[in-house]
PDB file of C-alpha atoms in Angstrom:
ATOM      1  CA  UNK A   1     -19.802-101.709  -2.226  1.00 47.00           C
ATOM      2  CA  UNK A   2     -19.668 -98.001  -1.449  1.00 47.00           C
ATOM      3  CA  UNK A   3     -16.118 -96.611  -1.362  1.00 47.00           C
ATOM      4  CA  UNK A   4     -17.290 -93.026  -1.143  1.00 45.00           C
ATOM      5  CA  UNK A   5     -14.881 -91.978   1.616  1.00 45.00           C
ATOM      6  CA  UNK A   6     -12.227 -89.314   1.663  1.00 50.00           C
ATOM      7  CA  UNK A   7      -8.620 -90.399   1.481  1.00 56.00           C
ATOM      8  CA  UNK A   8      -6.673 -88.129   3.775  1.00 72.00           C
ATOM      9  CA  UNK A   9      -4.044 -86.282   1.761  1.00 82.00           C
ATOM     10  CA  UNK A  10      -0.597 -85.461   3.029  1.00 87.00           C
ATOM     11  CA  UNK A  11      -0.327 -81.724   3.644  1.00 92.00           C
ATOM     12  CA  UNK A  12       2.937 -79.945   2.913  1.00 95.00           C
ATOM     13  CA  UNK A  13       4.425 -76.856   4.502  1.00 95.00           C
ATOM     14  CA  UNK A  14       5.371 -74.457   1.667  1.00 96.00           C
ATOM     15  CA  UNK A  15       7.815 -71.610   2.215  1.00 96.00           C
ATOM     16  CA  UNK A  16       8.762 -68.790  -0.179  1.00 97.00           C
ATOM     17  CA  UNK A  17      12.216 -67.374   0.575  1.00 97.00           C
ATOM     18  CA  UNK A  18      14.885 -64.987  -0.696  1.00 97.00           C
ATOM     19  CA  UNK A  19      18.366 -66.492  -0.465  1.00 95.00           C
ATOM     20  CA  UNK A  20      21.397 -64.290   0.184  1.00 96.00           C
ATOM     21  CA  UNK A  21      24.591 -64.930  -1.758  1.00 94.00           C
ATOM     22  CA  UNK A  22      27.081 -67.545  -0.552  1.00 94.00           C
ATOM     23  CA  UNK A  23      29.331 -64.988   1.172  1.00 94.00           C
ATOM     24  CA  UNK A  24      26.524 -63.500   3.299  1.00 95.00           C
ATOM     25  CA  UNK A  25      25.174 -67.004   4.047  1.00 95.00           C
ATOM     26  CA  UNK A  26      28.631 -68.050   5.265  1.00 94.00           C
ATOM     27  CA  UNK A  27      28.897 -64.984   7.547  1.00 94.00           C
ATOM     28  CA  UNK A  28      25.401 -65.623   8.977  1.00 95.00           C
ATOM     29  CA  UNK A  29      26.317 -69.268   9.626  1.00 94.00           C
ATOM     30  CA  UNK A  30      29.421 -68.093  11.480  1.00 93.00           C
ATOM     31  CA  UNK A  31      27.272 -65.936  13.821  1.00 94.00           C
ATOM     32  CA  UNK A  32      24.872 -68.846  14.329  1.00 94.00           C
ATOM     33  CA  UNK A  33      27.821 -71.075  15.230  1.00 93.00           C
ATOM     34  CA  UNK A  34      28.949 -68.487  17.781  1.00 92.00           C
ATOM     35  CA  UNK A  35      25.448 -68.429  19.354  1.00 93.00           C
ATOM     36  CA  UNK A  36      25.270 -72.247  19.257  1.00 92.00           C
ATOM     37  CA  UNK A  37      28.639 -72.504  21.037  1.00 91.00           C
ATOM     38  CA  UNK A  38      27.628 -69.933  23.667  1.00 90.00           C
ATOM     39  CA  UNK A  39      24.347 -71.776  24.369  1.00 89.00           C
ATOM     40  CA  UNK A  40      25.627 -75.323  23.840  1.00 84.00           C
ATOM     41  CA  UNK A  41      23.085 -76.045  21.084  1.00 77.00           C
ATOM     42  CA  UNK A  42      24.565 -77.167  17.755  1.00 68.00           C
ATOM     43  CA  UNK A  43      21.238 -77.686  15.874  1.00 69.00           C
ATOM     44  CA  UNK A  44      20.551 -74.014  15.189  1.00 67.00           C
ATOM     45  CA  UNK A  45      23.651 -73.386  13.064  1.00 72.00           C
ATOM     46  CA  UNK A  46      22.613 -75.979  10.444  1.00 76.00           C
ATOM     47  CA  UNK A  47      19.334 -74.300   9.349  1.00 82.00           C
ATOM     48  CA  UNK A  48      19.249 -72.730   5.862  1.00 87.00           C
ATOM     49  CA  UNK A  49      19.995 -68.994   5.654  1.00 93.00           C
ATOM     50  CA  UNK A  50      17.205 -66.985   4.042  1.00 96.00           C
ATOM     51  CA  UNK A  51      14.631 -64.211   4.361  1.00 96.00           C
ATOM     52  CA  UNK A  52      11.209 -65.871   4.665  1.00 96.00           C
ATOM     53  CA  UNK A  53       8.539 -64.117   2.544  1.00 95.00           C
ATOM     54  CA  UNK A  54       5.445 -66.310   2.746  1.00 94.00           C
ATOM     55  CA  UNK A  55       4.379 -69.595   4.304  1.00 93.00           C
ATOM     56  CA  UNK A  56       1.326 -71.780   3.747  1.00 92.00           C
ATOM     57  CA  UNK A  57       0.292 -75.420   4.206  1.00 93.00           C
ATOM     58  CA  UNK A  58      -1.850 -77.328   1.696  1.00 93.00           C
ATOM     59  CA  UNK A  59      -2.029 -80.677  -0.190  1.00 93.00           C
ATOM     60  CA  UNK A  60       0.474 -81.267  -3.011  1.00 92.00           C
ATOM     61  CA  UNK A  61      -2.254 -81.280  -5.709  1.00 93.00           C
ATOM     62  CA  UNK A  62      -2.437 -77.467  -5.372  1.00 93.00           C
ATOM     63  CA  UNK A  63       1.318 -77.063  -5.920  1.00 94.00           C
ATOM     64  CA  UNK A  64       1.117 -76.442  -9.704  1.00 95.00           C
ATOM     65  CA  UNK A  65      -1.416 -73.615  -9.207  1.00 94.00           C
ATOM     66  CA  UNK A  66       0.793 -72.150  -6.491  1.00 94.00           C
ATOM     67  CA  UNK A  67       3.822 -72.290  -8.819  1.00 95.00           C
ATOM     68  CA  UNK A  68       1.858 -70.590 -11.652  1.00 95.00           C
ATOM     69  CA  UNK A  69       0.830 -67.725  -9.362  1.00 95.00           C
ATOM     70  CA  UNK A  70       4.392 -67.263  -8.100  1.00 96.00           C
ATOM     71  CA  UNK A  71       5.689 -67.236 -11.692  1.00 95.00           C
ATOM     72  CA  UNK A  72       3.264 -64.419 -12.434  1.00 95.00           C
ATOM     73  CA  UNK A  73       4.544 -62.423  -9.426  1.00 96.00           C
ATOM     74  CA  UNK A  74       8.197 -63.009 -10.416  1.00 96.00           C
ATOM     75  CA  UNK A  75       7.553 -62.012 -14.053  1.00 94.00           C
ATOM     76  CA  UNK A  76       6.453 -58.506 -12.958  1.00 93.00           C
ATOM     77  CA  UNK A  77       9.210 -58.050 -10.377  1.00 95.00           C
ATOM     78  CA  UNK A  78      12.455 -56.115 -10.885  1.00 93.00           C
ATOM     79  CA  UNK A  79      15.641 -56.919  -8.993  1.00 93.00           C
ATOM     80  CA  UNK A  80      16.869 -54.915  -6.017  1.00 95.00           C
ATOM     81  CA  UNK A  81      19.662 -54.843  -3.445  1.00 95.00           C
ATOM     82  CA  UNK A  82      19.168 -55.938   0.171  1.00 96.00           C
ATOM     83  CA  UNK A  83      21.215 -54.381   2.961  1.00 96.00           C
ATOM     84  CA  UNK A  84      21.519 -55.914   6.402  1.00 94.00           C
ATOM     85  CA  UNK A  85      22.112 -53.983   9.608  1.00 88.00           C
ATOM     86  CA  UNK A  86      22.052 -54.687  13.328  1.00 90.00           C
ATOM     87  CA  UNK A  87      21.157 -57.827  15.217  1.00 94.00           C
ATOM     88  CA  UNK A  88      18.044 -57.801  17.357  1.00 93.00           C
ATOM     89  CA  UNK A  89      15.831 -59.961  19.583  1.00 94.00           C
ATOM     90  CA  UNK A  90      12.059 -60.306  19.818  1.00 93.00           C
ATOM     91  CA  UNK A  91       9.967 -61.854  22.589  1.00 92.00           C
ATOM     92  CA  UNK A  92       6.971 -63.766  21.236  1.00 91.00           C
ATOM     93  CA  UNK A  93       3.547 -64.163  22.846  1.00 90.00           C
ATOM     94  CA  UNK A  94       4.428 -67.728  23.914  1.00 92.00           C
ATOM     95  CA  UNK A  95       7.324 -66.398  26.030  1.00 90.00           C
ATOM     96  CA  UNK A  96      10.059 -67.648  23.701  1.00 93.00           C
ATOM     97  CA  UNK A  97      12.501 -65.350  21.913  1.00 94.00           C
ATOM     98  CA  UNK A  98      14.020 -65.047  18.443  1.00 94.00           C
ATOM     99  CA  UNK A  99      17.373 -63.490  17.604  1.00 94.00           C
ATOM    100  CA  UNK A 100      17.732 -62.182  14.049  1.00 95.00           C
ATOM    101  CA  UNK A 101      19.494 -59.804  11.646  1.00 95.00           C
ATOM    102  CA  UNK A 102      17.452 -56.797  10.555  1.00 94.00           C
ATOM    103  CA  UNK A 103      17.107 -55.717   6.930  1.00 96.00           C
ATOM    104  CA  UNK A 104      18.140 -52.045   6.715  1.00 95.00           C
ATOM    105  CA  UNK A 105      16.038 -51.297   3.604  1.00 96.00           C
ATOM    106  CA  UNK A 106      12.871 -53.368   4.138  1.00 96.00           C
ATOM    107  CA  UNK A 107      10.652 -51.629   1.530  1.00 96.00           C
ATOM    108  CA  UNK A 108      11.513 -53.778  -1.562  1.00 96.00           C
ATOM    109  CA  UNK A 109      10.917 -56.977   0.430  1.00 97.00           C
ATOM    110  CA  UNK A 110       7.705 -55.600   1.973  1.00 96.00           C
ATOM    111  CA  UNK A 111       6.479 -54.722  -1.554  1.00 95.00           C
ATOM    112  CA  UNK A 112       7.369 -58.222  -2.819  1.00 96.00           C
ATOM    113  CA  UNK A 113       5.588 -59.813   0.165  1.00 96.00           C
ATOM    114  CA  UNK A 114       2.517 -57.652  -0.610  1.00 95.00           C
ATOM    115  CA  UNK A 115       2.586 -58.774  -4.281  1.00 95.00           C
ATOM    116  CA  UNK A 116       2.566 -62.432  -3.192  1.00 95.00           C
ATOM    117  CA  UNK A 117      -0.290 -61.810  -0.726  1.00 94.00           C
ATOM    118  CA  UNK A 118      -2.299 -60.041  -3.462  1.00 93.00           C
ATOM    119  CA  UNK A 119      -1.704 -62.908  -5.906  1.00 92.00           C
ATOM    120  CA  UNK A 120      -3.340 -65.252  -3.410  1.00 88.00           C
ATOM    121  CA  UNK A 121      -6.074 -62.701  -2.614  1.00 88.00           C
ATOM    122  CA  UNK A 122      -4.975 -62.539   1.020  1.00 86.00           C
ATOM    123  CA  UNK A 123      -5.163 -59.467   3.219  1.00 87.00           C
ATOM    124  CA  UNK A 124      -1.816 -57.707   3.718  1.00 80.00           C
ATOM    125  CA  UNK A 125      -0.181 -58.545   7.041  1.00 84.00           C
ATOM    126  CA  UNK A 126       2.482 -56.809   9.081  1.00 88.00           C
ATOM    127  CA  UNK A 127       5.784 -58.080   7.705  1.00 92.00           C
ATOM    128  CA  UNK A 128       9.264 -57.384   9.054  1.00 94.00           C
ATOM    129  CA  UNK A 129      11.920 -58.926   6.794  1.00 96.00           C
ATOM    130  CA  UNK A 130      14.834 -60.504   8.673  1.00 96.00           C
ATOM    131  CA  UNK A 131      17.379 -63.323   8.643  1.00 96.00           C
ATOM    132  CA  UNK A 132      16.809 -65.699  11.563  1.00 94.00           C
ATOM    133  CA  UNK A 133      19.800 -66.498  13.769  1.00 94.00           C
ATOM    134  CA  UNK A 134      18.103 -68.501  16.551  1.00 92.00           C
ATOM    135  CA  UNK A 135      14.543 -69.150  17.687  1.00 90.00           C
ATOM    136  CA  UNK A 136      12.775 -70.637  20.690  1.00 91.00           C
ATOM    137  CA  UNK A 137      15.238 -69.131  23.155  1.00 93.00           C
ATOM    138  CA  UNK A 138      14.561 -68.612  26.845  1.00 93.00           C
ATOM    139  CA  UNK A 139      15.000 -65.115  28.353  1.00 94.00           C
ATOM    140  CA  UNK A 140      18.205 -66.215  30.099  1.00 94.00           C
ATOM    141  CA  UNK A 141      19.698 -67.416  26.787  1.00 94.00           C
ATOM    142  CA  UNK A 142      18.885 -64.112  25.066  1.00 94.00           C
ATOM    143  CA  UNK A 143      20.401 -62.215  27.996  1.00 94.00           C
ATOM    144  CA  UNK A 144      23.545 -64.290  27.524  1.00 93.00           C
ATOM    145  CA  UNK A 145      24.091 -63.648  23.786  1.00 93.00           C
ATOM    146  CA  UNK A 146      22.461 -60.282  23.009  1.00 94.00           C
ATOM    147  CA  UNK A 147      24.948 -58.048  24.868  1.00 92.00           C
ATOM    148  CA  UNK A 148      27.680 -59.590  22.671  1.00 88.00           C
ATOM    149  CA  UNK A 149      25.672 -59.354  19.434  1.00 91.00           C
ATOM    150  CA  UNK A 150      24.115 -55.911  19.991  1.00 84.00           C
ATOM    151  CA  UNK A 151      27.579 -54.303  19.922  1.00 83.00           C
ATOM    152  CA  UNK A 152      28.230 -55.605  16.417  1.00 83.00           C
ATOM    153  CA  UNK A 153      26.735 -54.219  13.234  1.00 83.00           C
ATOM    154  CA  UNK A 154      26.247 -56.786  10.491  1.00 89.00           C
ATOM    155  CA  UNK A 155      26.669 -54.559   7.422  1.00 92.00           C
ATOM    156  CA  UNK A 156      26.346 -56.676   4.295  1.00 93.00           C
ATOM    157  CA  UNK A 157      24.495 -56.404   0.996  1.00 94.00           C
ATOM    158  CA  UNK A 158      23.411 -58.767  -1.744  1.00 95.00           C
ATOM    159  CA  UNK A 159      21.407 -58.500  -4.951  1.00 94.00           C
ATOM    160  CA  UNK A 160      17.988 -60.087  -5.068  1.00 95.00           C
ATOM    161  CA  UNK A 161      16.914 -61.247  -8.529  1.00 94.00           C
ATOM    162  CA  UNK A 162      14.846 -64.308  -7.624  1.00 95.00           C
ATOM    163  CA  UNK A 163      12.979 -66.101  -4.850  1.00 96.00           C
ATOM    164  CA  UNK A 164      12.633 -69.820  -4.131  1.00 97.00           C
ATOM    165  CA  UNK A 165       9.769 -72.126  -3.194  1.00 97.00           C
ATOM    166  CA  UNK A 166      10.612 -74.796  -0.611  1.00 96.00           C
ATOM    167  CA  UNK A 167       8.450 -77.555   0.835  1.00 96.00           C
ATOM    168  CA  UNK A 168       8.470 -80.192   3.541  1.00 94.00           C
ATOM    169  CA  UNK A 169       5.828 -82.458   5.103  1.00 94.00           C
ATOM    170  CA  UNK A 170       3.915 -80.683   7.893  1.00 92.00           C
ATOM    171  CA  UNK A 171       5.013 -83.564  10.114  1.00 89.00           C
ATOM    172  CA  UNK A 172       8.541 -82.106   9.932  1.00 86.00           C
ATOM    173  CA  UNK A 173      11.833 -82.787   8.178  1.00 87.00           C
ATOM    174  CA  UNK A 174      14.094 -80.702   5.958  1.00 89.00           C
ATOM    175  CA  UNK A 175      12.801 -78.264   3.384  1.00 92.00           C
ATOM    176  CA  UNK A 176      13.413 -79.281  -0.235  1.00 94.00           C
ATOM    177  CA  UNK A 177      13.650 -76.817  -3.099  1.00 95.00           C
ATOM    178  CA  UNK A 178      10.662 -76.984  -5.461  1.00 96.00           C
ATOM    179  CA  UNK A 179      11.620 -74.166  -7.831  1.00 95.00           C
ATOM    180  CA  UNK A 180      13.533 -70.886  -8.200  1.00 95.00           C
ATOM    181  CA  UNK A 181      11.627 -67.954  -9.716  1.00 96.00           C
ATOM    182  CA  UNK A 182      13.827 -65.454 -11.551  1.00 95.00           C
ATOM    183  CA  UNK A 183      12.481 -61.911 -11.755  1.00 95.00           C
ATOM    184  CA  UNK A 184      11.304 -60.989 -15.240  1.00 89.00           C
ATOM    185  CA  UNK A 185      11.234 -57.197 -15.217  1.00 65.00           C
ATOM    186  CA  UNK A 186      14.818 -56.795 -16.454  1.00 58.00           C
ATOM    187  CA  UNK A 187      14.036 -53.427 -18.017  1.00 57.00           C
ATOM    188  CA  UNK A 188      13.611 -51.733 -14.622  1.00 53.00           C
ATOM    189  CA  UNK A 189      16.454 -53.525 -12.888  1.00 51.00           C
ATOM    190  CA  UNK A 190      18.901 -51.107 -11.295  1.00 52.00           C
ATOM    191  CA  UNK A 191      22.013 -50.822 -13.457  1.00 49.00           C
ATOM    192  CA  UNK A 192      20.385 -52.729 -16.309  1.00 44.00           C
ATOM    193  CA  UNK A 193      21.810 -52.516 -19.828  1.00 44.00           C
ATOM    194  CA  UNK A 194      18.263 -51.913 -21.066  1.00 43.00           C
ATOM    195  CA  UNK A 195      18.389 -48.451 -19.457  1.00 39.00           C
ATOM    196  CA  UNK A 196      21.075 -47.463 -21.974  1.00 39.00           C
ATOM    197  CA  UNK A 197      19.787 -49.367 -24.994  1.00 41.00           C
ATOM    198  CA  UNK A 198      17.806 -46.417 -26.338  1.00 39.00           C
ATOM    199  CA  UNK A 199      20.701 -43.946 -26.062  1.00 35.00           C
TER     200      UNK A 199
END
């Protein structure tokens, strides 16, 4: 009997993110709750707070290779500070809108995104780091919340010394943490003790 057929594998949605500290996450959640209350939609305030760096979907058997490549990226990376700024909205090609918090100093995150893309031998893409507040909004909903948000400046900062790999089935569900990758280039970390060790 010939059993030479392909078994369809479950494909997972993998997401690489930078997580802000608990204080910033709490403040972002508070803004999301305000938007949710204004629009009468409670789902959006429950999503995890992060800056998304990279997303890809593939079968779980490739996960170990993916983890190895991310470990290599993290090993060469030094820590940096992230500063947030104003809140903004963007209209997508499908007619829906996103509302998000801008990163005031995007260069370190753009460089980290580029390092991940290079590790996977992918062409660099335009990348605008941000923290999502709400997505899939209609024009009328954006017009309702943006005048209130645009007046406020969300000035916060947090130190970035790692990124995380999350995954969920492509069919949907919550993301689960696979692994945290701590940056290995401690020598070049701003304010590092290693800078004074040779003195």
